[in-house]
Short mmCIF file of C-alpha atoms in Angstrom, two decimals:
data_model
loop_
_atom_site.label_atom_id
_atom_site.label_comp_id
_atom_site.label_asym_id
_atom_site.label_seq_id
_atom_site.Cartn_x
_atom_site.Cartn_y
_atom_site.Cartn_z
CA PRO K 1 -76.73 142.38 5.93
CA ASN K 2 -77.90 145.97 5.73
CA GLU K 3 -76.33 146.92 9.06
CA CYS K 4 -72.81 146.88 10.46
CA GLU K 5 -71.26 148.08 13.71
CA GLY K 6 -70.18 151.70 13.54
CA TYR K 7 -71.98 152.57 10.31
CA VAL K 8 -75.21 154.19 9.16
CA PRO K 9 -77.49 151.35 7.92
CA CYS K 10 -77.81 150.72 4.19
CA MET K 11 -80.77 152.64 2.74
CA LEU K 12 -81.08 150.51 -0.41
CA ASP K 13 -84.65 149.28 -0.92
CA LYS K 14 -84.07 145.59 -1.60
CA ALA K 15 -87.75 145.15 -2.40
CA LYS K 16 -87.15 147.25 -5.53
CA THR K 17 -83.51 146.36 -6.23
CA HIS K 18 -82.37 142.80 -6.84
CA GLN K 19 -79.05 142.50 -5.02
CA ILE K 20 -76.94 139.60 -3.83
CA ASP K 21 -74.50 139.81 -0.91
CA PHE K 22 -71.58 137.39 -0.64
CA PHE K 23 -68.06 136.98 0.72
CA LEU K 24 -65.15 136.73 -1.70
CA PRO K 25 -62.39 134.45 -0.33
CA ASP K 26 -58.72 135.06 -0.93
CA LYS K 27 -57.48 132.19 -3.08
CA LYS K 28 -53.94 132.62 -1.76
CA MET K 29 -54.88 132.33 1.92
CA ILE K 30 -55.06 128.97 3.68
CA ASP K 31 -56.80 130.28 6.80
CA PRO K 32 -60.30 131.77 6.62
CA GLY K 33 -61.09 135.25 7.87
CA ASP K 34 -59.88 137.60 5.14
CA ASP K 35 -62.95 137.31 2.91
CA LEU K 36 -64.13 140.53 1.29
CA ALA K 37 -67.80 141.44 1.71
CA CYS K 38 -69.40 142.21 -1.67
CA SER K 39 -72.78 143.35 -2.97
CA LEU K 40 -73.67 142.89 -6.62
CA ILE K 41 -76.64 144.34 -8.48
CA PRO K 42 -77.24 142.55 -11.81
CA ALA K 43 -78.07 144.48 -14.96
CA PRO K 44 -81.86 144.88 -15.28
CA SER K 45 -81.89 142.96 -18.54
CA SER K 46 -79.96 140.10 -16.95
CA THR K 47 -82.40 137.37 -15.95
CA PRO K 48 -81.36 135.33 -12.89
CA GLY K 49 -84.35 133.01 -13.33
CA PRO K 50 -86.41 131.28 -10.62
CA SER K 51 -83.60 131.64 -8.03
CA GLN K 52 -84.55 135.30 -7.84
CA SER K 53 -87.37 134.47 -5.43
CA LYS K 54 -85.02 132.96 -2.83
CA SER K 55 -83.66 134.78 0.19
CA PRO K 56 -80.91 137.26 -0.81
CA ASN K 57 -78.84 136.06 2.17
CA ASP K 58 -78.88 132.44 1.02
CA THR K 59 -75.45 131.21 -0.09
CA GLU K 60 -76.79 128.88 -2.76
CA HIS K 61 -78.93 131.68 -4.13
CA ALA K 62 -75.84 133.86 -4.53
CA LYS K 63 -73.97 131.11 -6.36
CA ILE K 64 -76.87 130.50 -8.73
CA VAL K 65 -77.33 134.19 -9.55
CA LEU K 66 -73.60 134.67 -10.15
CA GLU K 67 -73.57 131.68 -12.50
CA GLU K 68 -76.58 133.02 -14.41
CA LEU K 69 -75.32 136.58 -14.87
CA ASP K 70 -75.37 137.91 -18.42
CA ARG K 71 -71.67 137.84 -19.40
CA THR K 72 -72.27 140.24 -22.28
CA LYS K 73 -73.11 143.08 -19.90
CA PRO K 74 -70.22 145.12 -18.45
CA LEU K 75 -69.66 145.63 -14.74
CA ILE K 76 -68.83 148.79 -12.80
CA ILE K 77 -66.89 148.50 -9.52
CA ILE K 78 -67.59 151.02 -6.76
CA ALA K 79 -65.02 151.54 -3.97
CA HIS K 80 -65.50 153.45 -0.72
CA GLY K 81 -63.17 155.71 1.28
CA HIS K 82 -61.52 155.67 4.71
CA ARG K 83 -63.71 154.56 7.64
CA SER K 84 -66.57 153.93 5.24
CA TRP K 85 -68.11 150.81 3.67
CA ARG K 86 -69.82 149.49 0.57
CA ASN K 87 -73.25 150.60 1.79
CA GLN K 88 -72.37 154.28 2.20
CA LEU K 89 -75.54 156.22 1.31
CA LEU K 90 -74.42 157.90 -1.91
CA LEU K 91 -72.47 154.90 -3.23
CA CYS K 92 -75.50 152.66 -2.65
CA LYS K 93 -77.68 155.04 -4.62
CA PHE K 94 -75.14 155.21 -7.44
CA ALA K 95 -74.91 151.42 -7.63
CA SER K 96 -78.65 151.00 -8.02
CA GLU K 97 -79.29 153.87 -10.42
CA ILE K 98 -76.22 153.30 -12.59
CA SER K 99 -77.14 149.66 -13.01
CA SER K 100 -80.59 150.71 -14.16
CA SER K 101 -79.63 153.62 -16.42
CA LEU K 102 -76.62 151.99 -18.11
CA ASP K 103 -77.98 148.42 -18.05
CA CYS K 104 -74.84 147.07 -16.42
CA HIS K 105 -73.86 145.09 -13.35
CA THR K 106 -72.48 147.02 -10.37
CA LEU K 107 -70.34 145.60 -7.57
CA ARG K 108 -69.51 147.26 -4.26
CA PHE K 109 -67.12 145.78 -1.70
CA ASP K 110 -65.68 146.51 1.74
CA PHE K 111 -61.94 147.03 1.94
CA THR K 112 -60.14 144.94 4.58
CA ALA K 113 -60.98 146.08 8.14
CA CYS K 114 -64.00 148.03 6.90
CA GLY K 115 -67.67 147.09 6.96
CA HIS K 116 -68.09 143.32 7.00
CA SER K 117 -64.57 142.63 5.67
CA LYS K 118 -62.82 141.82 8.92
CA TYR K 119 -59.09 141.81 9.56
CA ASP K 120 -59.19 138.54 11.46
CA ASN K 121 -56.53 136.22 10.08
CA PRO K 122 -53.56 135.36 12.35
CA GLY K 123 -51.86 133.45 9.54
CA GLY K 124 -52.29 136.07 6.83
CA PHE K 125 -50.75 139.41 5.94
CA ASP K 126 -49.33 141.74 8.59
CA CYS K 127 -50.28 145.40 8.37
CA GLY K 128 -48.17 146.16 11.40
CA TYR K 129 -50.97 145.39 13.84
CA GLY K 130 -49.71 141.93 14.78
CA PRO K 131 -51.29 138.47 14.59
CA GLY K 132 -54.87 138.22 15.76
CA ALA K 133 -55.52 141.94 15.41
CA ASP K 134 -58.89 143.26 16.54
CA LYS K 135 -61.40 142.42 13.81
CA HIS K 136 -63.45 145.51 14.67
CA LYS K 137 -60.63 147.97 14.15
CA TRP K 138 -60.16 150.34 11.23
CA LEU K 139 -56.69 150.48 9.70
CA TYR K 140 -55.38 153.92 8.71
CA SER K 141 -53.47 154.65 5.47
CA ASN K 142 -53.89 151.00 4.49
CA PHE K 143 -52.90 151.74 0.89
CA GLU K 144 -51.10 148.50 0.07
CA GLU K 145 -53.89 146.21 1.25
CA ASP K 146 -56.53 148.43 -0.36
CA TYR K 147 -54.79 147.90 -3.68
CA LYS K 148 -54.56 144.13 -3.15
CA ASP K 149 -58.27 144.05 -2.27
CA LEU K 150 -59.20 145.91 -5.45
CA CYS K 151 -57.08 143.55 -7.56
CA ARG K 152 -58.79 140.55 -5.93
CA VAL K 153 -62.20 141.92 -6.85
CA ILE K 154 -61.19 142.73 -10.42
CA ASP K 155 -59.63 139.29 -10.85
CA PHE K 156 -62.82 137.65 -9.56
CA VAL K 157 -65.02 139.60 -11.99
CA GLN K 158 -62.84 139.15 -15.07
CA GLU K 159 -61.37 135.68 -14.49
CA ASP K 160 -64.07 133.85 -12.49
CA LEU K 161 -67.22 135.57 -13.75
CA ASN K 162 -65.74 136.29 -17.20
CA ILE K 163 -67.28 139.77 -17.20
CA HIS K 164 -65.59 142.93 -18.46
CA VAL K 165 -64.93 145.70 -15.89
CA SER K 166 -65.85 148.78 -17.89
CA CYS K 167 -65.51 151.42 -15.17
CA MET K 168 -64.40 152.00 -11.59
CA ILE K 169 -65.84 154.63 -9.28
CA ALA K 170 -63.84 155.36 -6.13
CA HIS K 171 -64.42 157.82 -3.30
CA SER K 172 -61.73 159.52 -1.20
CA GLN K 173 -58.98 157.09 -0.11
CA GLY K 174 -60.44 154.44 -2.40
CA SER K 175 -59.18 156.56 -5.31
CA ALA K 176 -55.57 155.82 -4.33
CA ALA K 177 -56.07 152.10 -5.01
CA MET K 178 -57.98 152.87 -8.20
CA PHE K 179 -55.27 155.16 -9.57
CA ARG K 180 -52.55 152.65 -8.77
CA TYR K 181 -54.45 150.05 -10.77
CA ALA K 182 -54.87 152.57 -13.60
CA ALA K 183 -51.13 153.25 -13.59
CA ASP K 184 -50.18 149.56 -13.52
CA HIS K 185 -52.56 148.80 -16.41
CA ASP K 186 -52.24 151.97 -18.46
CA ASN K 187 -51.16 150.09 -21.58
CA ASP K 188 -54.46 148.19 -21.60
CA ASP K 189 -56.04 151.08 -23.51
CA ALA K 190 -53.06 151.66 -25.77
CA ASP K 191 -52.91 147.98 -26.77
CA ALA K 192 -56.67 147.49 -27.23
CA ASP K 193 -58.04 147.05 -30.73
CA ALA K 194 -61.50 146.85 -32.23
CA ASN K 195 -61.90 143.26 -31.07
CA THR K 196 -60.58 143.74 -27.52
CA ASN K 197 -62.14 145.32 -24.47
CA ALA K 198 -60.21 148.46 -23.56
CA GLY K 199 -59.10 149.14 -20.02
CA PRO K 200 -61.74 150.53 -17.67
CA LEU K 201 -62.80 154.12 -17.24
CA TYR K 202 -62.05 155.76 -13.90
CA VAL K 203 -64.22 158.10 -11.82
CA ASN K 204 -62.41 159.89 -9.00
CA LEU K 205 -64.75 161.22 -6.29
CA SER K 206 -63.11 163.57 -3.74
CA GLY K 207 -59.74 161.90 -4.18
CA ALA K 208 -56.66 163.31 -2.47
CA TYR K 209 -53.51 164.09 -4.42
CA TYR K 210 -51.41 162.78 -1.55
CA GLY K 211 -48.29 164.86 -0.94
CA HIS K 212 -49.77 167.93 -2.61
CA THR K 213 -51.35 169.44 0.50
CA GLU K 214 -50.22 169.38 4.11
CA HIS K 215 -51.68 166.51 6.09
CA LYS K 216 -53.11 167.52 9.45
CA TYR K 217 -54.20 164.32 11.17
CA VAL K 218 -55.59 166.36 14.09
CA ASP K 219 -58.12 167.96 11.75
CA PHE K 220 -58.78 164.70 9.90
CA PHE K 221 -59.73 162.91 13.11
CA SER K 222 -61.40 165.85 14.83
CA ASP K 223 -64.67 163.91 14.99
CA VAL K 224 -63.23 161.17 17.23
CA PHE K 225 -60.12 162.63 18.89
CA THR K 226 -60.52 164.53 22.15
CA ASP K 227 -57.74 166.79 23.41
CA ARG K 228 -56.70 164.02 25.81
CA LYS K 229 -56.45 161.52 22.96
CA ARG K 230 -54.34 163.91 20.92
CA ARG K 231 -51.91 164.39 23.80
CA GLU K 232 -51.76 160.62 24.29
CA PHE K 233 -50.84 160.15 20.64
CA GLU K 234 -48.14 162.82 20.77
CA VAL K 235 -46.57 161.23 23.90
CA LYS K 236 -46.95 157.51 23.13
CA GLY K 237 -46.94 157.54 19.35
CA ARG K 238 -50.17 155.55 19.21
CA VAL K 239 -53.73 155.88 20.39
CA ILE K 240 -56.93 153.83 20.24
CA THR K 241 -60.29 155.53 20.31
CA GLU K 242 -63.77 154.05 20.14
CA VAL K 243 -66.48 155.43 17.93
CA LYS K 244 -70.18 154.77 17.41
CA GLY K 245 -71.16 151.11 17.47
CA GLY K 246 -68.15 149.94 19.46
CA ARG K 247 -65.83 150.00 16.47
CA LYS K 248 -62.26 151.05 17.24
CA LEU K 249 -59.81 153.29 15.43
CA GLU K 250 -56.10 152.87 16.10
CA LEU K 251 -53.63 155.48 14.90
CA LYS K 252 -49.86 155.00 15.03
CA THR K 253 -47.02 157.34 14.17
CA LYS K 254 -46.02 155.09 11.27
CA ASP K 255 -49.58 155.32 9.91
CA VAL K 256 -49.29 159.09 9.68
CA GLU K 257 -45.80 158.79 8.17
CA ARG K 258 -47.08 156.28 5.61
CA ARG K 259 -49.82 158.66 4.60
CA ASP K 260 -47.47 161.66 4.43
CA THR K 261 -44.89 159.84 2.31
CA PHE K 262 -47.38 158.19 -0.05
CA ASP K 263 -46.19 159.08 -3.56
CA MET K 264 -49.31 159.88 -5.55
CA HIS K 265 -47.44 161.99 -8.09
CA SER K 266 -45.31 159.18 -9.52
CA THR K 267 -48.49 157.10 -9.86
CA ILE K 268 -50.49 159.77 -11.68
CA GLU K 269 -47.60 160.55 -14.04
CA LYS K 270 -47.76 156.98 -15.36
CA ILE K 271 -51.39 157.36 -16.45
CA GLN K 272 -51.24 158.50 -20.06
CA ASN K 273 -53.99 156.54 -21.85
CA ALA K 274 -56.83 155.93 -19.37
CA LYS K 275 -59.91 158.14 -19.38
CA VAL K 276 -60.54 159.78 -16.00
CA LEU K 277 -63.41 161.83 -14.61
CA THR K 278 -62.72 163.78 -11.41
CA ILE K 279 -65.70 165.07 -9.41
CA HIS K 280 -64.94 167.18 -6.35
CA GLY K 281 -66.94 169.25 -3.91
CA GLU K 282 -66.12 172.94 -3.88
CA LYS K 283 -66.46 173.05 -0.09
CA ASP K 284 -64.67 169.78 0.73
CA PRO K 285 -63.04 170.35 4.16
CA LEU K 286 -61.04 167.09 4.21
CA HIS K 287 -59.59 167.08 0.70
CA PRO K 288 -59.72 170.73 -0.47
CA VAL K 289 -60.70 171.37 -4.06
CA ALA K 290 -57.04 172.15 -4.86
CA ASN K 291 -56.55 168.37 -5.03
CA ALA K 292 -58.88 168.14 -8.02
CA HIS K 293 -57.01 170.92 -9.81
CA ARG K 294 -53.72 169.09 -9.19
CA PHE K 295 -55.11 165.95 -10.87
CA ASP K 296 -56.16 168.16 -13.77
CA GLU K 297 -52.68 169.65 -14.07
CA VAL K 298 -50.87 166.29 -14.23
CA LEU K 299 -53.26 163.98 -16.12
CA PRO K 300 -53.28 164.41 -19.94
CA LYS K 301 -55.81 167.10 -20.87
CA GLU K 302 -57.34 165.00 -23.64
CA ASN K 303 -58.11 162.16 -21.22
CA HIS K 304 -59.18 164.01 -18.07
CA THR K 305 -62.47 165.70 -17.27
CA MET K 306 -62.87 167.73 -14.09
CA GLU K 307 -66.23 168.66 -12.58
CA ILE K 308 -66.43 170.85 -9.47
CA ILE K 309 -69.75 170.70 -7.59
CA PRO K 310 -70.50 174.17 -6.14
CA GLY K 311 -71.29 174.07 -2.42
CA ALA K 312 -70.66 170.31 -2.03
CA ASN K 313 -68.66 168.87 0.86
CA HIS K 314 -66.53 165.69 1.03
CA THR K 315 -69.54 163.36 0.86
CA TYR K 316 -71.60 165.67 -1.34
CA ASN K 317 -74.13 166.58 1.34
CA GLY K 318 -75.95 163.27 1.28
CA PHE K 319 -78.21 163.06 -1.76
CA LYS K 320 -78.31 166.81 -2.44
CA TYR K 321 -76.11 166.64 -5.54
CA ALA K 322 -76.73 163.01 -6.45
CA LYS K 323 -78.78 163.76 -9.57
CA THR K 324 -76.14 166.17 -10.90
CA MET K 325 -73.33 163.73 -10.23
CA MET K 326 -75.22 160.82 -11.76
CA ALA K 327 -75.75 162.80 -14.96
CA LYS K 328 -72.04 163.61 -15.22
CA ILE K 329 -70.98 160.01 -14.60
CA GLU K 330 -73.47 158.63 -17.12
CA GLU K 331 -72.40 161.15 -19.75
CA PHE K 332 -68.73 160.26 -19.15
CA VAL K 333 -69.38 156.52 -19.48
CA ARG K 334 -71.63 156.80 -22.54
CA SER K 335 -69.26 159.14 -24.38
CA ASN K 336 -66.29 156.83 -23.83
CA THR K 337 -67.81 153.44 -24.60
CA SER K 338 -69.02 151.96 -27.85
CA ASP K 339 -71.99 150.10 -26.32
#
């Protein structure tokens, strides 16, 4: 679906873009409810055949298109940030235009407890919110599950679809999961030869170098926290607030502590072979531009490219800088791939 409680509706024109939406089940879970919502745009040269005329919400249609995807075309994964979803305006635009310009597949997905990926499994993992947690509640600093979600998606693409993941693009908190994957698979590039697909490229959009700058949760949640809610949090150590669309946000003391103690530095230090592009807004109020410079200081100079967008905020002012960013991403991908 194009809409979801608590989010701005997807602006993708499905009349012009062939896209399939589906839920990706967790193979390790017995109980249903932890499926990840995904949206895949096939490469333009990929020909799904007569099934293309069927309803994009039809389950059988999705299965047929996935089976008929061109396996020779690479796929780019796009991951969103905190309190966002796969249909965030800029990420949607990137998915469509990148697929067209680079003739590749693109896949966006909702992290657990975001968008249509509900945290609604009493028998599954415990993020500290207890069995049967509210399925319409965002989870804060959910780094561990974000990483597991990303690995599930990558495994699905490479093992089930047998398609090479050539690049990942992650915004804000999504970059933490992406960089952890890059660190855990850094030898993929070093071990690759002429006959083997190298590890993916990584595009870091507005990522935070956690631990580098002071974390002020009051500022971070200024859009939803009233003075009364702040006082409640300081006294009780937890608070629940409701935002647009009836979606809830719960913040606990341990969530803030988890975020403050997240060790980004040890992760980034492990990345020695992967190619990384960092794009950051000069006027980002949530993750100041100093974060981008810190990535540039630690990542190997020969493998890291940093682009600062003058005047841009955390979400790049809607589509204002989309064309500039697209050009930089395309140049980065083309210059680092043999296709």
